[in-house]
């Protein structure tokens, strides 16, 4: 089997490399991929959309449909993880073990017993992820997380002028919450950013994107043609396209952030949302 | 052989992407563990991303962020050869995030398979399915 796979792979790779002779050279400015449309984008992008970062204007304006469905794919992936893995919490289920921190006494609370409050500082739950001392990790993350989030907001808002945008900013925001879940524990992260919030924010992001398109349709232009929003926003047509890009990027950031966090919750706890990594 | 070396030097990006892509393909075919197969799929996706980004490159080109004109709308002459191609970058920007999300789904399916069969080794799973069908 391995030998067969090796032969098949070498054959396929050999065929591809054999054909590279017909491909354009590396860095060739006149290659077919670098002419036609991309030249138009570079020459007219800034005048059309008032966004110097052409990647952003192509992403959210010229190819708005593509990006809308990419966002929908991310949303669908989050939903798929939820439907595949999420399990209902059995009330009680197995006994839980708590430690009373001041005295160091360990308590075993049987199924149906009265449990201490989840965020109690006096009682700490002992589970497979229990670590007695993690002062440095916790405090470092406490300091770092707000700055990650501020940087993420900068990346989203500054997508027009520098590398950035909704996808990158959304992933950064998600990373800050995941860092919190890793450095503290999953239950605490879920209390801060619950599953319900994730579901609502993800849907809201897709709704903002599709709703902007539908609003353009209502204003009498084509779907996702932000020029039509000019009277609503009180600016000229070019500026309306610039603002339209920003609105859509915010929608993308919402959807991507919520879905990456939701996928993490479901994967790391195998759908139980109880004990994480 | 004398022809091959300049050809390799001019198009080495295709060689790298092919080697990377075939590594991923080999992992997907030959490896027995489902998680290793998923990692192979991820390497394959990375190879495609490298391919797209490498064809966008122009010698001497810079980032596709227009410098002329500043905030004024850019009425100066913009030479497209000075900037690398923005289109493949846009496509790959979305593809990276989507590949992370779809890999999440693949891992979720792997967890589901593990719950059902208690193993992630492909031949064990096949063996279990065959013995169940034989009864």
mmCIF file with all atom_site columns, N, CA and C in Angstrom, chain A residues 183-240:
data_model
loop_
_atom_site.group_PDB
_atom_site.id
_atom_site.type_symbol
_atom_site.label_atom_id
_atom_site.label_alt_id
_atom_site.label_comp_id
_atom_site.label_asym_id
_atom_site.label_entity_id
_atom_site.label_seq_id
_atom_site.pdbx_PDB_ins_code
_atom_site.Cartn_x
_atom_site.Cartn_y
_atom_site.Cartn_z
_atom_site.occupancy
_atom_site.B_iso_or_equiv
_atom_site.pdbx_formal_charge
_atom_site.auth_seq_id
_atom_site.auth_comp_id
_atom_site.auth_asym_id
_atom_site.auth_atom_id
_atom_site.pdbx_PDB_model_num
ATOM 1   N N  . UNK A 1 183 ? -5.399  29.580 29.276 1.00 0.00 ? 183 UNK A N  1
ATOM 2   C CA . UNK A 1 183 ? -4.633  29.982 30.445 1.00 0.00 ? 183 UNK A CA 1
ATOM 3   C C  . UNK A 1 183 ? -5.447  29.837 31.729 1.00 0.00 ? 183 UNK A C  1
ATOM 4   N N  . UNK A 1 184 ? -6.758  30.062 31.660 1.00 0.00 ? 184 UNK A N  1
ATOM 5   C CA . UNK A 1 184 ? -7.586  29.820 32.849 1.00 0.00 ? 184 UNK A CA 1
ATOM 6   C C  . UNK A 1 184 ? -8.234  28.445 32.687 1.00 0.00 ? 184 UNK A C  1
ATOM 7   N N  . UNK A 1 185 ? -9.539  28.394 32.489 1.00 0.00 ? 185 UNK A N  1
ATOM 8   C CA . UNK A 1 185 ? -10.112 27.115 32.070 1.00 0.00 ? 185 UNK A CA 1
ATOM 9   C C  . UNK A 1 185 ? -11.324 27.371 31.190 1.00 0.00 ? 185 UNK A C  1
ATOM 10  N N  . UNK A 1 186 ? -11.778 26.297 30.560 1.00 0.00 ? 186 UNK A N  1
ATOM 11  C CA . UNK A 1 186 ? -12.812 26.446 29.530 1.00 0.00 ? 186 UNK A CA 1
ATOM 12  C C  . UNK A 1 186 ? -14.118 26.981 30.114 1.00 0.00 ? 186 UNK A C  1
ATOM 13  N N  . UNK A 1 187 ? -14.477 26.512 31.326 1.00 0.00 ? 187 UNK A N  1
ATOM 14  C CA . UNK A 1 187 ? -15.757 26.952 31.893 1.00 0.00 ? 187 UNK A CA 1
ATOM 15  C C  . UNK A 1 187 ? -15.779 28.455 32.134 1.00 0.00 ? 187 UNK A C  1
ATOM 16  N N  . UNK A 1 188 ? -14.616 28.994 32.572 1.00 0.00 ? 188 UNK A N  1
ATOM 17  C CA . UNK A 1 188 ? -14.538 30.429 32.828 1.00 0.00 ? 188 UNK A CA 1
ATOM 18  C C  . UNK A 1 188 ? -14.683 31.209 31.521 1.00 0.00 ? 188 UNK A C  1
ATOM 19  N N  . UNK A 1 189 ? -14.031 30.711 30.453 1.00 0.00 ? 189 UNK A N  1
ATOM 20  C CA . UNK A 1 189 ? -14.147 31.370 29.147 1.00 0.00 ? 189 UNK A CA 1
ATOM 21  C C  . UNK A 1 189 ? -15.585 31.324 28.651 1.00 0.00 ? 189 UNK A C  1
ATOM 22  N N  . UNK A 1 190 ? -16.272 30.200 28.910 1.00 0.00 ? 190 UNK A N  1
ATOM 23  C CA . UNK A 1 190 ? -17.661 30.089 28.451 1.00 0.00 ? 190 UNK A CA 1
ATOM 24  C C  . UNK A 1 190 ? -18.548 31.042 29.238 1.00 0.00 ? 190 UNK A C  1
ATOM 25  N N  . UNK A 1 191 ? -18.219 31.275 30.536 1.00 0.00 ? 191 UNK A N  1
ATOM 26  C CA . UNK A 1 191 ? -18.999 32.265 31.290 1.00 0.00 ? 191 UNK A CA 1
ATOM 27  C C  . UNK A 1 191 ? -18.824 33.656 30.704 1.00 0.00 ? 191 UNK A C  1
ATOM 28  N N  . UNK A 1 192 ? -17.601 33.969 30.212 1.00 0.00 ? 192 UNK A N  1
ATOM 29  C CA . UNK A 1 192 ? -17.369 35.290 29.619 1.00 0.00 ? 192 UNK A CA 1
ATOM 30  C C  . UNK A 1 192 ? -18.001 35.420 28.237 1.00 0.00 ? 192 UNK A C  1
ATOM 31  N N  . UNK A 1 193 ? -17.801 34.384 27.422 1.00 0.00 ? 193 UNK A N  1
ATOM 32  C CA . UNK A 1 193 ? -18.279 34.426 26.046 1.00 0.00 ? 193 UNK A CA 1
ATOM 33  C C  . UNK A 1 193 ? -19.044 33.131 25.814 1.00 0.00 ? 193 UNK A C  1
ATOM 34  N N  . UNK A 1 194 ? -20.359 33.189 26.065 1.00 0.00 ? 194 UNK A N  1
ATOM 35  C CA . UNK A 1 194 ? -21.120 31.942 26.118 1.00 0.00 ? 194 UNK A CA 1
ATOM 36  C C  . UNK A 1 194 ? -21.394 31.416 24.715 1.00 0.00 ? 194 UNK A C  1
ATOM 37  N N  . UNK A 1 195 ? -21.864 30.180 24.707 1.00 0.00 ? 195 UNK A N  1
ATOM 38  C CA . UNK A 1 195 ? -22.217 29.540 23.440 1.00 0.00 ? 195 UNK A CA 1
ATOM 39  C C  . UNK A 1 195 ? -23.324 30.316 22.729 1.00 0.00 ? 195 UNK A C  1
ATOM 40  N N  . UNK A 1 196 ? -24.264 30.819 23.527 1.00 0.00 ? 196 UNK A N  1
ATOM 41  C CA . UNK A 1 196 ? -25.378 31.582 22.942 1.00 0.00 ? 196 UNK A CA 1
ATOM 42  C C  . UNK A 1 196 ? -24.837 32.837 22.259 1.00 0.00 ? 196 UNK A C  1
ATOM 43  N N  . UNK A 1 197 ? -23.920 33.541 22.938 1.00 0.00 ? 197 UNK A N  1
ATOM 44  C CA . UNK A 1 197 ? -23.330 34.742 22.342 1.00 0.00 ? 197 UNK A CA 1
ATOM 45  C C  . UNK A 1 197 ? -22.645 34.392 21.034 1.00 0.00 ? 197 UNK A C  1
ATOM 46  N N  . UNK A 1 198 ? -21.898 33.267 21.037 1.00 0.00 ? 198 UNK A N  1
ATOM 47  C CA . UNK A 1 198 ? -21.192 32.884 19.823 1.00 0.00 ? 198 UNK A CA 1
ATOM 48  C C  . UNK A 1 198 ? -22.171 32.652 18.681 1.00 0.00 ? 198 UNK A C  1
ATOM 49  N N  . UNK A 1 199 ? -23.247 31.924 18.965 1.00 0.00 ? 199 UNK A N  1
ATOM 50  C CA . UNK A 1 199 ? -24.223 31.634 17.915 1.00 0.00 ? 199 UNK A CA 1
ATOM 51  C C  . UNK A 1 199 ? -24.866 32.921 17.403 1.00 0.00 ? 199 UNK A C  1
ATOM 52  N N  . UNK A 1 200 ? -25.235 33.810 18.354 1.00 0.00 ? 200 UNK A N  1
ATOM 53  C CA . UNK A 1 200 ? -25.899 35.048 17.940 1.00 0.00 ? 200 UNK A CA 1
ATOM 54  C C  . UNK A 1 200 ? -24.947 35.945 17.158 1.00 0.00 ? 200 UNK A C  1
ATOM 55  N N  . UNK A 1 201 ? -23.685 36.048 17.633 1.00 0.00 ? 201 UNK A N  1
ATOM 56  C CA . UNK A 1 201 ? -22.735 36.929 16.948 1.00 0.00 ? 201 UNK A CA 1
ATOM 57  C C  . UNK A 1 201 ? -22.411 36.420 15.556 1.00 0.00 ? 201 UNK A C  1
ATOM 58  N N  . UNK A 1 202 ? -22.276 35.095 15.425 1.00 0.00 ? 202 UNK A N  1
ATOM 59  C CA . UNK A 1 202 ? -22.002 34.533 14.103 1.00 0.00 ? 202 UNK A CA 1
ATOM 60  C C  . UNK A 1 202 ? -23.127 34.828 13.131 1.00 0.00 ? 202 UNK A C  1
ATOM 61  N N  . UNK A 1 203 ? -24.372 34.610 13.583 1.00 0.00 ? 203 UNK A N  1
ATOM 62  C CA . UNK A 1 203 ? -25.507 34.890 12.703 1.00 0.00 ? 203 UNK A CA 1
ATOM 63  C C  . UNK A 1 203 ? -25.578 36.374 12.394 1.00 0.00 ? 203 UNK A C  1
ATOM 64  N N  . UNK A 1 204 ? -25.284 37.193 13.423 1.00 0.00 ? 204 UNK A N  1
ATOM 65  C CA . UNK A 1 204 ? -25.348 38.648 13.217 1.00 0.00 ? 204 UNK A CA 1
ATOM 66  C C  . UNK A 1 204 ? -24.338 39.078 12.153 1.00 0.00 ? 204 UNK A C  1
ATOM 67  N N  . UNK A 1 205 ? -23.135 38.490 12.189 1.00 0.00 ? 205 UNK A N  1
ATOM 68  C CA . UNK A 1 205 ? -22.117 38.850 11.201 1.00 0.00 ? 205 UNK A CA 1
ATOM 69  C C  . UNK A 1 205 ? -22.562 38.552 9.793  1.00 0.00 ? 205 UNK A C  1
ATOM 70  N N  . UNK A 1 206 ? -23.086 37.336 9.580  1.00 0.00 ? 206 UNK A N  1
ATOM 71  C CA . UNK A 1 206 ? -23.562 36.983 8.239  1.00 0.00 ? 206 UNK A CA 1
ATOM 72  C C  . UNK A 1 206 ? -24.731 37.884 7.856  1.00 0.00 ? 206 UNK A C  1
ATOM 73  N N  . UNK A 1 207 ? -25.579 38.204 8.855  1.00 0.00 ? 207 UNK A N  1
ATOM 74  C CA . UNK A 1 207 ? -26.742 39.066 8.575  1.00 0.00 ? 207 UNK A CA 1
ATOM 75  C C  . UNK A 1 207 ? -26.288 40.463 8.164  1.00 0.00 ? 207 UNK A C  1
ATOM 76  N N  . UNK A 1 208 ? -25.253 41.006 8.837  1.00 0.00 ? 208 UNK A N  1
ATOM 77  C CA . UNK A 1 208 ? -24.760 42.333 8.473  1.00 0.00 ? 208 UNK A CA 1
ATOM 78  C C  . UNK A 1 208 ? -24.287 42.323 7.022  1.00 0.00 ? 208 UNK A C  1
ATOM 79  N N  . UNK A 1 209 ? -23.520 41.267 6.669  1.00 0.00 ? 209 UNK A N  1
ATOM 80  C CA . UNK A 1 209 ? -23.000 41.199 5.299  1.00 0.00 ? 209 UNK A CA 1
ATOM 81  C C  . UNK A 1 209 ? -24.139 41.107 4.287  1.00 0.00 ? 209 UNK A C  1
ATOM 82  N N  . UNK A 1 210 ? -25.002 40.093 4.451  1.00 0.00 ? 210 UNK A N  1
ATOM 83  C CA . UNK A 1 210 ? -26.073 39.893 3.481  1.00 0.00 ? 210 UNK A CA 1
ATOM 84  C C  . UNK A 1 210 ? -27.057 41.055 3.530  1.00 0.00 ? 210 UNK A C  1
ATOM 85  N N  . UNK A 1 211 ? -27.277 41.621 4.737  1.00 0.00 ? 211 UNK A N  1
ATOM 86  C CA . UNK A 1 211 ? -28.205 42.730 4.873  1.00 0.00 ? 211 UNK A CA 1
ATOM 87  C C  . UNK A 1 211 ? -27.730 43.966 4.142  1.00 0.00 ? 211 UNK A C  1
ATOM 88  N N  . UNK A 1 212 ? -26.401 44.219 4.171  1.00 0.00 ? 212 UNK A N  1
ATOM 89  C CA . UNK A 1 212 ? -25.867 45.353 3.415  1.00 0.00 ? 212 UNK A CA 1
ATOM 90  C C  . UNK A 1 212 ? -26.161 45.165 1.937  1.00 0.00 ? 212 UNK A C  1
ATOM 91  N N  . UNK A 1 213 ? -25.963 43.918 1.460  1.00 0.00 ? 213 UNK A N  1
ATOM 92  C CA . UNK A 1 213 ? -26.271 43.639 0.060  1.00 0.00 ? 213 UNK A CA 1
ATOM 93  C C  . UNK A 1 213 ? -27.737 43.865 -0.246 1.00 0.00 ? 213 UNK A C  1
ATOM 94  N N  . UNK A 1 214 ? -28.599 43.372 0.654  1.00 0.00 ? 214 UNK A N  1
ATOM 95  C CA . UNK A 1 214 ? -30.037 43.509 0.419  1.00 0.00 ? 214 UNK A CA 1
ATOM 96  C C  . UNK A 1 214 ? -30.461 44.975 0.477  1.00 0.00 ? 214 UNK A C  1
ATOM 97  N N  . UNK A 1 215 ? -29.782 45.762 1.342  1.00 0.00 ? 215 UNK A N  1
ATOM 98  C CA . UNK A 1 215 ? -30.100 47.189 1.444  1.00 0.00 ? 215 UNK A CA 1
ATOM 99  C C  . UNK A 1 215 ? -29.789 47.887 0.125  1.00 0.00 ? 215 UNK A C  1
ATOM 100 N N  . UNK A 1 216 ? -28.652 47.507 -0.497 1.00 0.00 ? 216 UNK A N  1
ATOM 101 C CA . UNK A 1 216 ? -28.310 48.069 -1.799 1.00 0.00 ? 216 UNK A CA 1
ATOM 102 C C  . UNK A 1 216 ? -29.394 47.734 -2.818 1.00 0.00 ? 216 UNK A C  1
ATOM 103 N N  . UNK A 1 217 ? -29.912 46.498 -2.710 1.00 0.00 ? 217 UNK A N  1
ATOM 104 C CA . UNK A 1 217 ? -30.970 46.058 -3.616 1.00 0.00 ? 217 UNK A CA 1
ATOM 105 C C  . UNK A 1 217 ? -32.226 46.922 -3.420 1.00 0.00 ? 217 UNK A C  1
ATOM 106 N N  . UNK A 1 218 ? -32.551 47.210 -2.127 1.00 0.00 ? 218 UNK A N  1
ATOM 107 C CA . UNK A 1 218 ? -33.725 48.027 -1.824 1.00 0.00 ? 218 UNK A CA 1
ATOM 108 C C  . UNK A 1 218 ? -33.550 49.449 -2.334 1.00 0.00 ? 218 UNK A C  1
ATOM 109 N N  . UNK A 1 219 ? -32.275 49.935 -2.333 1.00 0.00 ? 219 UNK A N  1
ATOM 110 C CA . UNK A 1 219 ? -32.029 51.309 -2.762 1.00 0.00 ? 219 UNK A CA 1
ATOM 111 C C  . UNK A 1 219 ? -31.977 51.420 -4.280 1.00 0.00 ? 219 UNK A C  1
ATOM 112 N N  . UNK A 1 220 ? -32.207 50.305 -4.971 1.00 0.00 ? 220 UNK A N  1
ATOM 113 C CA . UNK A 1 220 ? -32.347 50.381 -6.417 1.00 0.00 ? 220 UNK A CA 1
ATOM 114 C C  . UNK A 1 220 ? -31.105 50.052 -7.204 1.00 0.00 ? 220 UNK A C  1
ATOM 115 N N  . UNK A 1 221 ? -30.078 49.470 -6.558 1.00 0.00 ? 221 UNK A N  1
ATOM 116 C CA . UNK A 1 221 ? -28.884 49.077 -7.313 1.00 0.00 ? 221 UNK A CA 1
ATOM 117 C C  . UNK A 1 221 ? -28.740 47.559 -7.244 1.00 0.00 ? 221 UNK A C  1
ATOM 118 N N  . UNK A 1 222 ? -27.646 47.053 -7.806 1.00 0.00 ? 222 UNK A N  1
ATOM 119 C CA . UNK A 1 222 ? -27.414 45.614 -7.744 1.00 0.00 ? 222 UNK A CA 1
ATOM 120 C C  . UNK A 1 222 ? -27.035 45.202 -6.333 1.00 0.00 ? 222 UNK A C  1
ATOM 121 N N  . UNK A 1 223 ? -27.143 43.888 -6.070 1.00 0.00 ? 223 UNK A N  1
ATOM 122 C CA . UNK A 1 223 ? -26.772 43.324 -4.774 1.00 0.00 ? 223 UNK A CA 1
ATOM 123 C C  . UNK A 1 223 ? -25.310 43.655 -4.479 1.00 0.00 ? 223 UNK A C  1
ATOM 124 N N  . UNK A 1 224 ? -25.018 44.179 -3.280 1.00 0.00 ? 224 UNK A N  1
ATOM 125 C CA . UNK A 1 224 ? -23.671 44.521 -2.819 1.00 0.00 ? 224 UNK A CA 1
ATOM 126 C C  . UNK A 1 224 ? -23.019 45.649 -3.618 1.00 0.00 ? 224 UNK A C  1
ATOM 127 N N  . UNK A 1 225 ? -23.805 46.463 -4.327 1.00 0.00 ? 225 UNK A N  1
ATOM 128 C CA . UNK A 1 225 ? -23.235 47.640 -4.976 1.00 0.00 ? 225 UNK A CA 1
ATOM 129 C C  . UNK A 1 225 ? -23.383 48.814 -4.008 1.00 0.00 ? 225 UNK A C  1
ATOM 130 N N  . UNK A 1 226 ? -22.309 49.084 -3.245 1.00 0.00 ? 226 UNK A N  1
ATOM 131 C CA . UNK A 1 226 ? -22.417 50.038 -2.128 1.00 0.00 ? 226 UNK A CA 1
ATOM 132 C C  . UNK A 1 226 ? -22.655 51.464 -2.574 1.00 0.00 ? 226 UNK A C  1
ATOM 133 N N  . UNK A 1 227 ? -22.510 51.754 -3.863 1.00 0.00 ? 227 UNK A N  1
ATOM 134 C CA . UNK A 1 227 ? -22.772 53.110 -4.372 1.00 0.00 ? 227 UNK A CA 1
ATOM 135 C C  . UNK A 1 227 ? -24.175 53.567 -3.970 1.00 0.00 ? 227 UNK A C  1
ATOM 136 N N  . UNK A 1 228 ? -25.109 52.604 -3.939 1.00 0.00 ? 228 UNK A N  1
ATOM 137 C CA . UNK A 1 228 ? -26.497 52.946 -3.667 1.00 0.00 ? 228 UNK A CA 1
ATOM 138 C C  . UNK A 1 228 ? -26.689 53.445 -2.240 1.00 0.00 ? 228 UNK A C  1
ATOM 139 N N  . UNK A 1 229 ? -25.713 53.170 -1.344 1.00 0.00 ? 229 UNK A N  1
ATOM 140 C CA . UNK A 1 229 ? -25.860 53.591 0.051  1.00 0.00 ? 229 UNK A CA 1
ATOM 141 C C  . UNK A 1 229 ? -25.507 55.063 0.247  1.00 0.00 ? 229 UNK A C  1
ATOM 142 N N  . UNK A 1 230 ? -25.037 55.734 -0.810 1.00 0.00 ? 230 UNK A N  1
ATOM 143 C CA . UNK A 1 230 ? -24.568 57.121 -0.670 1.00 0.00 ? 230 UNK A CA 1
ATOM 144 C C  . UNK A 1 230 ? -25.593 58.047 -0.014 1.00 0.00 ? 230 UNK A C  1
ATOM 145 N N  . UNK A 1 231 ? -26.883 58.035 -0.448 1.00 0.00 ? 231 UNK A N  1
ATOM 146 C CA . UNK A 1 231 ? -27.837 58.939 0.231  1.00 0.00 ? 231 UNK A CA 1
ATOM 147 C C  . UNK A 1 231 ? -28.038 58.605 1.702  1.00 0.00 ? 231 UNK A C  1
ATOM 148 N N  . UNK A 1 232 ? -27.979 57.312 2.067  1.00 0.00 ? 232 UNK A N  1
ATOM 149 C CA . UNK A 1 232 ? -28.173 56.927 3.471  1.00 0.00 ? 232 UNK A CA 1
ATOM 150 C C  . UNK A 1 232 ? -27.019 57.400 4.341  1.00 0.00 ? 232 UNK A C  1
ATOM 151 N N  . UNK A 1 233 ? -25.786 57.266 3.808  1.00 0.00 ? 233 UNK A N  1
ATOM 152 C CA . UNK A 1 233 ? -24.609 57.603 4.594  1.00 0.00 ? 233 UNK A CA 1
ATOM 153 C C  . UNK A 1 233 ? -24.272 59.079 4.494  1.00 0.00 ? 233 UNK A C  1
ATOM 154 N N  . UNK A 1 234 ? -24.877 59.784 3.547  1.00 0.00 ? 234 UNK A N  1
ATOM 155 C CA . UNK A 1 234 ? -24.628 61.210 3.391  1.00 0.00 ? 234 UNK A CA 1
ATOM 156 C C  . UNK A 1 234 ? -23.269 61.544 2.828  1.00 0.00 ? 234 UNK A C  1
ATOM 157 N N  . UNK A 1 235 ? -22.727 60.672 1.966  1.00 0.00 ? 235 UNK A N  1
ATOM 158 C CA . UNK A 1 235 ? -21.430 60.937 1.335  1.00 0.00 ? 235 UNK A CA 1
ATOM 159 C C  . UNK A 1 235 ? -21.558 60.657 -0.160 1.00 0.00 ? 235 UNK A C  1
ATOM 160 N N  . UNK A 1 236 ? -20.481 60.968 -0.906 1.00 0.00 ? 236 UNK A N  1
ATOM 161 C CA . UNK A 1 236 ? -20.557 60.710 -2.351 1.00 0.00 ? 236 UNK A CA 1
ATOM 162 C C  . UNK A 1 236 ? -20.353 59.226 -2.652 1.00 0.00 ? 236 UNK A C  1
ATOM 163 N N  . UNK A 1 237 ? -20.487 58.863 -3.923 1.00 0.00 ? 237 UNK A N  1
ATOM 164 C CA . UNK A 1 237 ? -20.549 57.442 -4.294 1.00 0.00 ? 237 UNK A CA 1
ATOM 165 C C  . UNK A 1 237 ? -19.255 56.709 -3.952 1.00 0.00 ? 237 UNK A C  1
ATOM 166 N N  . UNK A 1 238 ? -18.092 57.360 -4.173 1.00 0.00 ? 238 UNK A N  1
ATOM 167 C CA . UNK A 1 238 ? -16.818 56.677 -3.909 1.00 0.00 ? 238 UNK A CA 1
ATOM 168 C C  . UNK A 1 238 ? -16.658 56.417 -2.421 1.00 0.00 ? 238 UNK A C  1
ATOM 169 N N  . UNK A 1 239 ? -16.995 57.439 -1.602 1.00 0.00 ? 239 UNK A N  1
ATOM 170 C CA . UNK A 1 239 ? -16.881 57.300 -0.152 1.00 0.00 ? 239 UNK A CA 1
ATOM 171 C C  . UNK A 1 239 ? -17.871 56.251 0.359  1.00 0.00 ? 239 UNK A C  1
ATOM 172 N N  . UNK A 1 240 ? -19.046 56.166 -0.305 1.00 0.00 ? 240 UNK A N  1
ATOM 173 C CA . UNK A 1 240 ? -20.040 55.170 0.101  1.00 0.00 ? 240 UNK A CA 1
ATOM 174 C C  . UNK A 1 240 ? -19.484 53.775 -0.097 1.00 0.00 ? 240 UNK A C  1
#
